mmCIF file of C-alpha atoms in Angstrom:
data_model
loop_
_atom_site.group_PDB
_atom_site.id
_atom_site.type_symbol
_atom_site.label_atom_id
_atom_site.label_comp_id
_atom_site.label_asym_id
_atom_site.label_seq_id
_atom_site.Cartn_x
_atom_site.Cartn_y
_atom_site.Cartn_z
ATOM 1 C CA GLU A 1 -0.162 0.146 0.074
ATOM 2 C CA ILE A 2 1.246 3.440 -0.434
ATOM 3 C CA VAL A 3 2.433 5.015 2.545
ATOM 4 C CA LEU A 4 1.959 8.999 2.941
ATOM 5 C CA THR A 5 4.575 11.449 4.991
ATOM 6 C CA GLN A 6 3.040 14.800 6.160
ATOM 7 C CA SER A 7 5.145 17.312 7.171
ATOM 8 C CA PRO A 8 6.083 19.164 9.219
ATOM 9 C CA GLY A 9 3.949 17.531 12.132
ATOM 10 C CA THR A 10 3.150 20.589 13.617
ATOM 11 C CA LEU A 11 3.330 23.989 12.173
ATOM 12 C CA SER A 12 2.624 27.188 14.478
ATOM 13 C CA LEU A 13 1.765 30.078 12.881
ATOM 14 C CA SER A 14 -0.264 33.591 13.285
ATOM 15 C CA PRO A 15 -3.403 34.890 11.710
ATOM 16 C CA GLY A 16 -2.860 36.478 8.291
ATOM 17 C CA GLU A 17 0.274 34.404 7.492
ATOM 18 C CA ARG A 18 1.096 31.706 4.584
ATOM 19 C CA ALA A 19 1.095 27.945 5.512
ATOM 20 C CA THR A 20 2.709 25.419 3.125
ATOM 21 C CA LEU A 21 1.863 21.582 4.333
ATOM 22 C CA SER A 22 3.347 18.816 2.364
ATOM 23 C CA CYS A 23 2.491 15.465 1.749
ATOM 24 C CA ARG A 24 4.987 12.617 0.180
ATOM 25 C CA ALA A 25 4.107 9.343 -1.265
ATOM 26 C CA SER A 26 6.169 5.803 -0.947
ATOM 27 C CA GLN A 27 4.939 5.679 -4.143
ATOM 28 C CA SER A 28 3.783 7.667 -7.509
ATOM 29 C CA VAL A 29 -0.062 8.413 -7.021
ATOM 30 C CA SER A 30 -1.950 7.783 -10.014
ATOM 31 C CA SER A 31 -3.430 10.650 -11.723
ATOM 32 C CA SER A 32 -2.901 12.789 -8.910
ATOM 33 C CA TYR A 33 -5.658 11.309 -7.087
ATOM 34 C CA LEU A 34 -4.708 12.710 -3.777
ATOM 35 C CA ALA A 35 -7.193 14.838 -1.807
ATOM 36 C CA TRP A 36 -6.973 16.894 1.550
ATOM 37 C CA TYR A 37 -8.848 17.019 4.579
ATOM 38 C CA GLN A 38 -9.283 19.037 7.701
ATOM 39 C CA GLN A 39 -10.545 18.232 10.882
ATOM 40 C CA LYS A 40 -11.232 20.300 13.991
ATOM 41 C CA PRO A 41 -11.373 18.830 17.429
ATOM 42 C CA GLY A 42 -14.441 16.627 17.975
ATOM 43 C CA GLN A 43 -15.125 16.906 14.722
ATOM 44 C CA ALA A 44 -15.556 14.825 11.626
ATOM 45 C CA PRO A 45 -13.177 15.323 8.312
ATOM 46 C CA ARG A 46 -13.950 18.034 6.126
ATOM 47 C CA LEU A 47 -12.638 17.593 2.243
ATOM 48 C CA LEU A 48 -10.700 20.702 0.970
ATOM 49 C CA ILE A 49 -9.253 19.250 -2.085
ATOM 50 C CA TYR A 50 -9.279 16.446 -4.082
ATOM 51 C CA GLY A 51 -7.374 15.602 -7.735
ATOM 52 C CA ALA A 52 -4.383 17.421 -6.058
ATOM 53 C CA SER A 53 -5.823 20.646 -6.801
ATOM 54 C CA SER A 54 -9.764 20.808 -7.218
ATOM 55 C CA ARG A 55 -11.347 22.664 -4.334
ATOM 56 C CA ALA A 56 -14.382 20.915 -2.912
ATOM 57 C CA THR A 57 -17.659 22.900 -2.652
ATOM 58 C CA GLY A 58 -17.955 26.046 -0.377
ATOM 59 C CA ILE A 59 -13.843 25.918 0.136
ATOM 60 C CA PRO A 60 -12.526 29.118 0.071
ATOM 61 C CA ASP A 61 -10.015 29.976 -2.445
ATOM 62 C CA ARG A 62 -7.265 30.488 -0.092
ATOM 63 C CA PHE A 63 -7.128 26.975 0.173
ATOM 64 C CA SER A 64 -5.282 25.753 -3.012
ATOM 65 C CA GLY A 65 -3.743 22.292 -3.657
ATOM 66 C CA VAL A 66 -0.859 21.188 -6.221
ATOM 67 C CA GLY A 67 1.449 18.569 -7.000
ATOM 68 C CA SER A 68 2.019 15.115 -8.751
ATOM 69 C CA GLY A 69 3.857 11.909 -8.674
ATOM 70 C CA THR A 70 5.257 11.594 -4.987
ATOM 71 C CA ASP A 71 5.224 15.115 -4.044
ATOM 72 C CA PHE A 72 1.983 17.150 -2.687
ATOM 73 C CA THR A 73 1.496 20.947 -1.370
ATOM 74 C CA LEU A 74 -1.684 22.229 0.281
ATOM 75 C CA THR A 75 -1.370 26.418 1.050
ATOM 76 C CA ILE A 76 -3.307 28.289 2.783
ATOM 77 C CA SER A 77 -2.695 31.755 1.452
ATOM 78 C CA ARG A 78 -3.833 34.041 4.335
ATOM 79 C CA LEU A 79 -4.466 32.043 7.496
ATOM 80 C CA GLU A 80 -7.931 32.827 9.322
ATOM 81 C CA PRO A 81 -8.581 32.154 12.929
ATOM 82 C CA GLU A 82 -10.850 29.087 11.930
ATOM 83 C CA ASP A 83 -8.044 27.490 9.882
ATOM 84 C CA PHE A 84 -6.182 26.031 12.945
ATOM 85 C CA ALA A 85 -6.982 22.419 12.951
ATOM 86 C CA VAL A 86 -5.319 19.150 11.526
ATOM 87 C CA TYR A 87 -4.724 18.119 8.274
ATOM 88 C CA TYR A 88 -4.783 15.172 6.465
ATOM 89 C CA CYS A 89 -3.678 14.009 2.935
ATOM 90 C CA GLN A 90 -5.246 10.728 1.334
ATOM 91 C CA GLN A 91 -4.559 8.970 -1.983
ATOM 92 C CA TYR A 92 -7.177 7.206 -3.618
ATOM 93 C CA GLY A 93 -5.232 6.276 -6.687
ATOM 94 C CA SER A 94 -4.425 2.619 -5.725
ATOM 95 C CA SER A 95 -6.309 0.100 -3.131
ATOM 96 C CA PRO A 96 -6.402 0.765 -0.321
ATOM 97 C CA PRO A 97 -7.107 4.213 0.145
ATOM 98 C CA THR A 98 -4.392 5.723 2.549
ATOM 99 C CA PHE A 99 -4.023 8.761 4.853
ATOM 100 C CA GLY A 100 -1.329 10.481 6.170
ATOM 101 C CA GLN A 101 -0.454 10.779 9.619
ATOM 102 C CA GLY A 102 -1.977 14.524 9.644
ATOM 103 C CA THR A 103 -0.380 17.837 10.545
ATOM 104 C CA LYS A 104 -1.166 19.713 13.108
ATOM 105 C CA LEU A 105 -1.781 23.595 12.163
ATOM 106 C CA GLU A 106 -1.568 25.435 15.507
ATOM 107 C CA ILE A 107 -1.422 29.551 16.497
ATOM 108 C CA LYS A 108 1.655 30.616 17.499
ATOM 109 C CA GLN B 1 -28.031 19.419 2.378
ATOM 110 C CA VAL B 2 -26.371 16.074 2.585
ATOM 111 C CA GLN B 3 -26.755 14.618 6.175
ATOM 112 C CA LEU B 4 -25.391 11.237 7.273
ATOM 113 C CA VAL B 5 -25.915 10.052 10.970
ATOM 114 C CA GLU B 6 -24.431 7.181 12.377
ATOM 115 C CA SER B 7 -25.510 5.074 15.648
ATOM 116 C CA GLY B 8 -24.946 1.951 16.952
ATOM 117 C CA GLY B 9 -21.572 2.639 18.718
ATOM 118 C CA GLY B 10 -21.040 1.393 22.248
ATOM 119 C CA VAL B 11 -18.958 -0.502 24.947
ATOM 120 C CA VAL B 12 -18.520 -4.466 23.727
ATOM 121 C CA GLN B 13 -16.199 -7.013 25.347
ATOM 122 C CA PRO B 14 -13.497 -8.612 22.988
ATOM 123 C CA GLY B 15 -14.917 -10.748 20.956
ATOM 124 C CA GLY B 16 -18.002 -9.364 21.130
ATOM 125 C CA SER B 17 -20.418 -7.818 18.370
ATOM 126 C CA LEU B 18 -22.009 -4.635 17.370
ATOM 127 C CA ARG B 19 -24.157 -3.370 14.276
ATOM 128 C CA LEU B 20 -23.811 0.277 13.380
ATOM 129 C CA SER B 21 -26.105 2.428 10.937
ATOM 130 C CA CYS B 22 -25.922 5.417 9.230
ATOM 131 C CA ALA B 23 -28.864 7.125 8.150
ATOM 132 C CA THR B 24 -28.494 9.437 5.255
ATOM 133 C CA SER B 25 -30.738 11.974 3.414
ATOM 134 C CA GLY B 26 -30.001 14.952 1.025
ATOM 135 C CA PHE B 27 -28.704 13.292 -1.895
ATOM 136 C CA THR B 28 -29.461 10.228 -3.571
ATOM 137 C CA PHE B 29 -28.232 7.471 -1.842
ATOM 138 C CA SER B 30 -28.824 4.838 -4.613
ATOM 139 C CA THR B 31 -26.639 6.133 -6.885
ATOM 140 C CA TYR B 32 -23.189 6.766 -4.488
ATOM 141 C CA GLY B 33 -20.987 4.311 -3.252
ATOM 142 C CA MET B 34 -20.437 4.140 0.597
ATOM 143 C CA HIS B 35 -17.598 3.899 3.006
ATOM 144 C CA TRP B 36 -16.456 3.181 6.525
ATOM 145 C CA VAL B 37 -13.299 5.202 8.042
ATOM 146 C CA ARG B 38 -12.387 4.786 11.584
ATOM 147 C CA GLN B 39 -10.250 7.110 13.763
ATOM 148 C CA ALA B 40 -8.701 5.526 16.944
ATOM 149 C CA PRO B 41 -8.276 7.669 20.277
ATOM 150 C CA GLY B 42 -5.770 10.607 18.957
ATOM 151 C CA LYS B 43 -4.424 8.792 15.788
ATOM 152 C CA GLY B 44 -5.316 9.413 12.607
ATOM 153 C CA LEU B 45 -7.817 8.083 9.727
ATOM 154 C CA GLU B 46 -7.949 4.385 8.292
ATOM 155 C CA TRP B 47 -10.334 3.221 5.519
ATOM 156 C CA VAL B 48 -12.245 0.376 6.640
ATOM 157 C CA ALA B 49 -14.656 -0.599 3.643
ATOM 158 C CA PHE B 50 -16.582 0.196 0.737
ATOM 159 C CA ILE B 51 -19.949 -0.749 -0.874
ATOM 160 C CA ARG B 52 -20.587 0.097 -4.312
ATOM 161 C CA TYR B 53 -24.183 2.239 -4.974
ATOM 162 C CA ASP B 54 -26.218 -1.379 -5.940
ATOM 163 C CA GLY B 55 -24.191 -3.617 -3.019
ATOM 164 C CA SER B 56 -22.537 -5.350 -6.020
ATOM 165 C CA ILE B 57 -19.079 -4.410 -4.999
ATOM 166 C CA ILE B 58 -17.452 -4.742 -1.486
ATOM 167 C CA TYR B 59 -13.828 -4.216 -0.467
ATOM 168 C CA TYR B 60 -12.634 -4.266 3.164
ATOM 169 C CA THR B 61 -9.150 -3.196 4.713
ATOM 170 C CA ASP B 62 -7.014 -6.235 5.469
ATOM 171 C CA SER B 63 -7.091 -6.001 9.150
ATOM 172 C CA VAL B 64 -11.456 -6.242 9.100
ATOM 173 C CA LYS B 65 -11.600 -8.776 6.001
ATOM 174 C CA GLY B 66 -14.013 -12.047 7.713
ATOM 175 C CA ARG B 67 -15.200 -9.901 10.869
ATOM 176 C CA PHE B 68 -16.384 -7.058 9.492
ATOM 177 C CA THR B 69 -19.521 -6.926 6.983
ATOM 178 C CA ILE B 70 -20.866 -3.890 4.972
ATOM 179 C CA SER B 71 -24.090 -3.495 3.691
ATOM 180 C CA ARG B 72 -27.126 -1.120 2.454
ATOM 181 C CA ASP B 73 -30.531 -0.694 2.088
ATOM 182 C CA ASN B 74 -31.528 1.770 -0.469
ATOM 183 C CA SER B 75 -35.015 1.936 0.383
ATOM 184 C CA LYS B 76 -34.238 3.058 3.851
ATOM 185 C CA ASN B 77 -31.471 5.438 2.495
ATOM 186 C CA THR B 78 -29.276 3.411 4.956
ATOM 187 C CA LEU B 79 -25.501 2.343 5.292
ATOM 188 C CA TYR B 80 -24.626 -0.369 7.823
ATOM 189 C CA LEU B 81 -21.284 -2.259 9.252
ATOM 190 C CA GLN B 82 -21.799 -5.405 10.975
ATOM 191 C CA MET B 83 -18.542 -5.899 13.200
ATOM 192 C CA ASN B 84 -18.164 -9.738 14.494
ATOM 193 C CA SER B 85 -15.070 -11.179 16.672
ATOM 194 C CA LEU B 86 -14.031 -7.303 17.900
ATOM 195 C CA ARG B 87 -10.690 -6.603 18.949
ATOM 196 C CA ALA B 88 -9.314 -3.996 21.222
ATOM 197 C CA GLU B 89 -7.599 -2.366 18.388
ATOM 198 C CA ASP B 90 -10.857 -1.833 16.820
ATOM 199 C CA THR B 91 -11.547 1.033 19.229
ATOM 200 C CA ALA B 92 -12.505 3.665 17.192
ATOM 201 C CA VAL B 93 -14.802 6.586 16.240
ATOM 202 C CA TYR B 94 -16.315 5.088 13.094
ATOM 203 C CA TYR B 95 -17.629 7.711 10.380
ATOM 204 C CA CYS B 96 -19.601 6.612 7.446
ATOM 205 C CA ALA B 97 -18.871 8.868 4.723
ATOM 206 C CA LYS B 98 -20.060 9.170 0.954
ATOM 207 C CA ASP B 99 -17.776 8.688 -2.172
ATOM 208 C CA GLY B 100 -17.098 11.908 -4.210
ATOM 209 C CA THR B 101 -18.224 10.420 -7.564
ATOM 210 C CA SER B 102 -22.043 8.515 -8.064
ATOM 211 C CA GLY B 103 -21.862 5.773 -10.435
ATOM 212 C CA ASN B 104 -18.388 4.508 -10.359
ATOM 213 C CA TRP B 105 -16.353 5.120 -7.201
ATOM 214 C CA ALA B 106 -13.764 7.405 -6.277
ATOM 215 C CA TYR B 107 -12.713 6.413 -2.863
ATOM 216 C CA TYR B 108 -12.320 10.360 -1.531
ATOM 217 C CA PHE B 109 -15.001 11.491 0.962
ATOM 218 C CA ASP B 110 -17.124 14.441 0.284
ATOM 219 C CA HIS B 111 -19.444 14.250 3.096
ATOM 220 C CA TRP B 112 -18.773 12.583 6.759
ATOM 221 C CA GLY B 113 -21.122 11.915 9.267
ATOM 222 C CA GLN B 114 -20.531 13.001 13.041
ATOM 223 C CA GLY B 115 -19.076 9.332 13.895
ATOM 224 C CA THR B 116 -20.081 7.044 16.504
ATOM 225 C CA LEU B 117 -17.291 5.774 19.382
ATOM 226 C CA VAL B 118 -16.712 1.962 19.487
ATOM 227 C CA THR B 119 -15.121 0.981 22.661
ATOM 228 C CA VAL B 120 -13.580 -2.728 22.896
ATOM 229 C CA SER B 121 -12.869 -3.353 26.426
ATOM 230 C CA SER B 122 -13.063 -6.042 29.104
#
């Protein structure tokens, strides 16, 4: 199965700053089938990005995704207070679908 | 709007059984594949099982094969997960999740329920 490694484990930033989260796959992710989710404490995950770069319905355009092959990035252009959460990447190009271990984005 | 509401979680002894349900609304349930995804306390996410929109294709993660059974009732817009021979390592919040694509399946999850906690402990 494809192993996804997210970095950094924790990212400490201030509102208004730019956040860059990385997701690296142990082998190439077919057709850029890579998604990103946001999870806040006590809540279910929320889909942000699918197909590596397509924003899900209702997701603000400050969230963007890029990447292909084994390297993918989620960028939040200007952090809002509600963006501080845990972010997971997930590949669905091969079975079984797998998730990264998460990046915690915390307020500095 | 899309709603997914899980129920059926609780505390069960090792070796026991539980049946989870996920009642859905706000979309045409019979045209979407559905999944169960779990999250152990303080841990990350793990995909558990998938069922095609018509129930004709089913997949499981290796650790639950032969113990868990996913099913659906399209007349009731409801998804199920029958869990037998439960182990301590099955302790988690179980989420039902809607596949991102109708007809065929995409294996990303565009809507999630709030989750139901399953605790396996003696």
